[in-house]
Coordinates of C-alpha atoms in Angstrom, one line a residue:
X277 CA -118.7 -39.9 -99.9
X278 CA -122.4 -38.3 -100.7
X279 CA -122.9 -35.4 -98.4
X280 CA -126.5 -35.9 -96.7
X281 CA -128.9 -33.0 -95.5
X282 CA -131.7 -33.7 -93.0
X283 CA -135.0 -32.3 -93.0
X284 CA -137.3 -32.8 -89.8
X285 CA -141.0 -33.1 -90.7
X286 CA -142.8 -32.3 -87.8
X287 CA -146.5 -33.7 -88.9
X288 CA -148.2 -33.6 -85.2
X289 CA -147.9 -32.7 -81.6
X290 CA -148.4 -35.0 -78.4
X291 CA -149.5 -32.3 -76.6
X292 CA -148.2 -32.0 -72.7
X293 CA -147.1 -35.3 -71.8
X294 CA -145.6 -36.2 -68.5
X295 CA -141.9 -35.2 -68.5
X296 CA -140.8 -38.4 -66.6
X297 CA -142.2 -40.6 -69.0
X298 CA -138.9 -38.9 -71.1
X299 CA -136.5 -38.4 -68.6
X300 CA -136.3 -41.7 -66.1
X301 CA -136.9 -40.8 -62.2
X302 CA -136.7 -37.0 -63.3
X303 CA -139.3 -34.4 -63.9
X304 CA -142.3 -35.8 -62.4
X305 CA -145.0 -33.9 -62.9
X306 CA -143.4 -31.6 -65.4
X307 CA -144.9 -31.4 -69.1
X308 CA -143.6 -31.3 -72.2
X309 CA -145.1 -30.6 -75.8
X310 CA -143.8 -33.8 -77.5
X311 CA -143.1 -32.9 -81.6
X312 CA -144.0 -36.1 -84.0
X313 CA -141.4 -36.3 -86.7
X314 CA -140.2 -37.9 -89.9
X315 CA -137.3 -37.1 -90.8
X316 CA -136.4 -36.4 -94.5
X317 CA -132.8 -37.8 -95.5
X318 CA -131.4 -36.5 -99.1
X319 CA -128.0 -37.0 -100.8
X320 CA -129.1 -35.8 -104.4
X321 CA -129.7 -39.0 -105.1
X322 CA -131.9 -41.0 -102.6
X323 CA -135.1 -39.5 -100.7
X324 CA -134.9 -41.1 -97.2
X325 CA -137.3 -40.8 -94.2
X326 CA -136.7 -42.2 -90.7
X327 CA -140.3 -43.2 -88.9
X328 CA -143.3 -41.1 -90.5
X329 CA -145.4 -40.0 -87.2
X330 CA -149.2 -40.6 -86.9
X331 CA -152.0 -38.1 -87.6
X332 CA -154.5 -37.1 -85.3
X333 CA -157.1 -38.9 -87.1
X334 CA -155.0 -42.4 -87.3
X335 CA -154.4 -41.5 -83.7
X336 CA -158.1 -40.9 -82.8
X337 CA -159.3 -44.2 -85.1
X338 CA -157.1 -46.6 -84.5
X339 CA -155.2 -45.9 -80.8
X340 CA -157.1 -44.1 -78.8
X341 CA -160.1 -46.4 -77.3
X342 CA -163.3 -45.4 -78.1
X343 CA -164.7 -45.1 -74.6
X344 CA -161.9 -42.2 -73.6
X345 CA -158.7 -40.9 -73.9
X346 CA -155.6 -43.2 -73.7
X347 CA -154.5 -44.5 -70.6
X348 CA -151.0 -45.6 -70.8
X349 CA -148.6 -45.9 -67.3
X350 CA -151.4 -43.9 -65.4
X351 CA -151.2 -41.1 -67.9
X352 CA -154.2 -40.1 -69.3
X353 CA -152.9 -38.9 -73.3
X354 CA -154.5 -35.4 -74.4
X355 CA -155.3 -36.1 -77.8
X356 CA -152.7 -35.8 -80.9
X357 CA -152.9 -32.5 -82.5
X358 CA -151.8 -32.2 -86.0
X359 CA -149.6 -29.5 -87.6
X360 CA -149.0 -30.7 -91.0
X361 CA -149.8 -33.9 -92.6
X362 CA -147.2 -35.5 -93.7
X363 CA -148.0 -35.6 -97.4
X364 CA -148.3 -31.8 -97.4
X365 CA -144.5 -31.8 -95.9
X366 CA -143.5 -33.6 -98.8
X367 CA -145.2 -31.4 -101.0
X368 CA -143.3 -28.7 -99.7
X369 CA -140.0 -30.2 -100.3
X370 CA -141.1 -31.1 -103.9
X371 CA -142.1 -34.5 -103.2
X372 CA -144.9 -37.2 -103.6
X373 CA -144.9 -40.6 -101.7
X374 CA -143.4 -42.5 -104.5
X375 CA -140.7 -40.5 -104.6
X376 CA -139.5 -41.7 -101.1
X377 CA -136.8 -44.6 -101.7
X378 CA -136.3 -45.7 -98.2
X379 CA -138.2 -45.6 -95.1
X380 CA -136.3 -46.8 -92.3
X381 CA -138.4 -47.5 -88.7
X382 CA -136.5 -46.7 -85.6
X383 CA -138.5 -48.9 -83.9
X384 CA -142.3 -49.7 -83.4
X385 CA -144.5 -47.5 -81.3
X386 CA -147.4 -46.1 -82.6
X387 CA -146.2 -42.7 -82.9
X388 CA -143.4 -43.5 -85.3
X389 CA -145.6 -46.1 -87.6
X390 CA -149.1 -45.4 -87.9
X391 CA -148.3 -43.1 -91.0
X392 CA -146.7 -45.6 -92.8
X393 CA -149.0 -47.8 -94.4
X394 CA -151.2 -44.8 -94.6
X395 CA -149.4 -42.3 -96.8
X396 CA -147.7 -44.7 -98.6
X397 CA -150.2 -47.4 -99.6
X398 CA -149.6 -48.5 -103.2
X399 CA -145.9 -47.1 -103.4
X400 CA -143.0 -49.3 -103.6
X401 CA -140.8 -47.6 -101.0
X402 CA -138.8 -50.0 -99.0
X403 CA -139.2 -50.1 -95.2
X404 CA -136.1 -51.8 -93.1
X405 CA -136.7 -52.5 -89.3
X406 CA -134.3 -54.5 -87.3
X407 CA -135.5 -57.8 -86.7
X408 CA -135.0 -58.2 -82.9
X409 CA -137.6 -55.3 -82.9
X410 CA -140.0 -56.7 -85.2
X411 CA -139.8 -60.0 -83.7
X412 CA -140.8 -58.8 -80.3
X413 CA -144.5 -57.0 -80.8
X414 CA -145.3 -56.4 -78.2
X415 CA -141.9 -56.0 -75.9
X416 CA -143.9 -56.7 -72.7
X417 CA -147.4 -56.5 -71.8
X418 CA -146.4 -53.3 -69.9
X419 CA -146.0 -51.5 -73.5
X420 CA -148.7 -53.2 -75.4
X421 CA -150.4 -49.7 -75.3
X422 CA -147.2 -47.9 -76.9
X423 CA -147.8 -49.8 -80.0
X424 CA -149.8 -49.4 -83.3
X425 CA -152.6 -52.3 -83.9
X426 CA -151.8 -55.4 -85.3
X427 CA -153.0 -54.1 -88.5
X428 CA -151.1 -51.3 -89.3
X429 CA -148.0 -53.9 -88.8
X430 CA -149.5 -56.4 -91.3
X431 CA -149.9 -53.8 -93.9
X432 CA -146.3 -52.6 -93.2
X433 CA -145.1 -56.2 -93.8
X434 CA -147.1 -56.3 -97.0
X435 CA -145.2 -53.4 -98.5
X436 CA -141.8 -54.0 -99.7
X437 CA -140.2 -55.2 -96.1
X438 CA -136.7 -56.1 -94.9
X439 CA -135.7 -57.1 -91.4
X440 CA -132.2 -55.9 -90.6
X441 CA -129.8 -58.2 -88.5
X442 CA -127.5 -55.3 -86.4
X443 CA -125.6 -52.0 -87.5
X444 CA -124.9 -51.6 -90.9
X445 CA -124.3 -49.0 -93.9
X446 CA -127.6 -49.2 -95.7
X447 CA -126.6 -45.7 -98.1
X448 CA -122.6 -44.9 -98.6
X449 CA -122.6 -42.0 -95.9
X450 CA -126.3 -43.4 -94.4
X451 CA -125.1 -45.9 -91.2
X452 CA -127.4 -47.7 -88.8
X453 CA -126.9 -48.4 -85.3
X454 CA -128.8 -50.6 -82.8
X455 CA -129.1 -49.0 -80.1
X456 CA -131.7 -50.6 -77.6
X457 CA -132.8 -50.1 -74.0
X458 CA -136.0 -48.6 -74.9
X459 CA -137.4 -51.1 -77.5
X460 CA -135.7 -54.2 -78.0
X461 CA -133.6 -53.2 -81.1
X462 CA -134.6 -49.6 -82.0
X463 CA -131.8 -48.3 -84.3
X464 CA -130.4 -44.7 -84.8
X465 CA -128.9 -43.0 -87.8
X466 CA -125.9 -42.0 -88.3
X467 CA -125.4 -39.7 -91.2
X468 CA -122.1 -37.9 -93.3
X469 CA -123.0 -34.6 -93.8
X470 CA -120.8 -31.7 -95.0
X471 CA -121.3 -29.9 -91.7
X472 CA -119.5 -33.1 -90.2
X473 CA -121.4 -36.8 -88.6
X474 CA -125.2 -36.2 -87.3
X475 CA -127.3 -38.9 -85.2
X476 CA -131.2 -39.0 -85.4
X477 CA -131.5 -41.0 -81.5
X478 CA -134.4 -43.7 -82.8
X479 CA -135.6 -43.9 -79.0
X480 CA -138.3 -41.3 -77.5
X481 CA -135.7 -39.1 -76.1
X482 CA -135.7 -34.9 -75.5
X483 CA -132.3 -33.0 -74.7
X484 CA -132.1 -33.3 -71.2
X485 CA -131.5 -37.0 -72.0
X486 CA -128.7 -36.4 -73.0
X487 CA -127.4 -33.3 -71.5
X488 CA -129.0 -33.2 -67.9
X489 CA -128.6 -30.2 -65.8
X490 CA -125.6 -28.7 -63.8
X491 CA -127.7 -30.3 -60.8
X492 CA -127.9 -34.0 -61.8
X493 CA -124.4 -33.5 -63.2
X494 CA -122.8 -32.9 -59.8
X495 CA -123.8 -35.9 -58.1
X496 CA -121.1 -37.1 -60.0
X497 CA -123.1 -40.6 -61.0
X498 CA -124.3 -40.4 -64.0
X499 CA -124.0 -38.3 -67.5
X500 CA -127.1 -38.9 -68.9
X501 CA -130.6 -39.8 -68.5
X502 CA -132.7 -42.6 -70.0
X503 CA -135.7 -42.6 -71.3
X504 CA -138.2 -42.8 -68.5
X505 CA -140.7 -45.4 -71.2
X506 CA -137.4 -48.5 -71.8
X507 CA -137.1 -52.5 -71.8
X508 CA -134.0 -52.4 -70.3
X509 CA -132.9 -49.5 -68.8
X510 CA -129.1 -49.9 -68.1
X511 CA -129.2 -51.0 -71.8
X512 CA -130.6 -48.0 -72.8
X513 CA -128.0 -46.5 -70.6
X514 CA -125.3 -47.6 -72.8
X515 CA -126.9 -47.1 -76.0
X516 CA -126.7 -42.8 -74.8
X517 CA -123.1 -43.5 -74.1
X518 CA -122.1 -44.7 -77.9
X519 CA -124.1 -42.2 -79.4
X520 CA -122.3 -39.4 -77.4
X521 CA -119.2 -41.2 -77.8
X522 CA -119.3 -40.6 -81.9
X523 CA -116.4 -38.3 -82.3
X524 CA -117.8 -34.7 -83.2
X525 CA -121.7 -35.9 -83.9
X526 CA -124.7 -33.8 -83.5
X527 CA -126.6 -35.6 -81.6
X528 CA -130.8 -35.0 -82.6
X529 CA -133.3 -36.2 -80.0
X530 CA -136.2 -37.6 -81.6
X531 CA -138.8 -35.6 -79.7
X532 CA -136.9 -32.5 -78.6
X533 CA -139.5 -29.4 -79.0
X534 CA -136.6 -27.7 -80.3
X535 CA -137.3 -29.6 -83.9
X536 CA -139.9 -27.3 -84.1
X537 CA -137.1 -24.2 -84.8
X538 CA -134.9 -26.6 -87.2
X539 CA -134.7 -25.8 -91.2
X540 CA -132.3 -27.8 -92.9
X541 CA -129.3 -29.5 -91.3
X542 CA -125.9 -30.5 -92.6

């Protein structure tokens, strides 16, 4: 069984977003620095990323409306900030675009898209979403503002595209999971590595998610929190559950701040 390591690329920074837009009827008013990520996946052999984040200029040309900032849920977004584009990330691990094998979208917002047909126009890297997901843009007219323009999606589905139909092994060692409650079929990764089984969460989640404090703990109710953005938020409920259910996984929230600290896992 090939032995993965994981690699977060942290390309830009949604800077101080409203915490209970993470953590559902928790937090409000609190702010959090929220890290965009793509995730670099490598078993010696393959070069996989999960999602590929958006740049402050995508974000600034094609989501942001030209009049102001964006308004989303009665949040008004402080622009994206980059750190490091993406393609200099690769760089850095010894990579061009057309080295990338695999590209494997979580689900659809924006922030985990926009890069996509951007950085790797002209490669032939495959790109798998799960098809409940794709087949739902928008979810709702309440996230219409979550997701990339309709463009960006055409050019994804002009690239070499697969939809997905449920969990499967996509790489020996490389699983996928649906797991939705926040989009309609987002999907985390669950990956073999030698320091035992790790799970990239593909919803917007942060650790208190996941491990909420002493104080929510004792009301005795609930064990985690959902995320505060979801299409169905009992589902999403349940999709927490099986990840922390995994025997011995390290669970990775997407958007924890803590990414920021992370070298190489596994």
């Amino acid at each position: 069984m090939p032995e993965w390591k994981i690699t977060p690329l942290v390309v830009a920074l949604g800077p101080q977003r409203e915490k209970s837009r993470f953590t559902y009827m928790h937090n409000f008013g609190g702010k959090v620095d929220v890290p965009y990520v793509s995730w670099l996946l490598q078993d010696g052999t393959h070069n996989v990323l999960v999602d590929t984040g958006c740049s402050a200029t995508e974000y600034a040309q094609k989501v942001r409306p030209p009049d102001g900032p964006l308004l989303l849920a009665g949040e008004r977004f402080a622009d994206v900030e980059d750190v490091v584009p993406l393609e200099e990330r690769l760089a850095a691990q010894g990579l061009e675009p057309g080295d990338i094998d695999l590209i494997v979208q979580t689900h659809l917002d924006w922030d985990h898209t926009m890069n996509t047909p951007v950085v790797f126009a002209g490669t032939d890297v495959k790109v798998v979403v799960q098809r409940q997901e794709w087949e739902r843009i928008p979810a709702h007219p309440l996230f219409a503002g979550t997701y990339s323009p309709k463009e960006t999606y055409a050019q994804i589905e002009a690239m070499n595209f697969e939809l997905l139909d449920g969990d499967q092994e996509i790489l020996p060692g490389l699983r996928l999971m649906v797991t939705p409650g926040h989009s309609p079929a987002g999907q985390s990764i669950v990956l073999e590595t030698a320091a035992g089984p790790h799970v990239i969460v593909g919803m917007c989640t942060i650790a208190e998610n996941f491990w909420p404090s002493e104080e929510v703990l004792a009301k005795g109710t609930y064990t985690v929190i959902p995320t505060g953005m979801h299409t169905d938020v009992m589902a999403c409920y349940d999709s927490m559950l099986a990840i922390k259910a995994i025997p011995e996984a390290r669970i990775l929230p997407f958007h924890d701040i803590a990414v920021l600290d992370y070298s190489t896992l596994g």
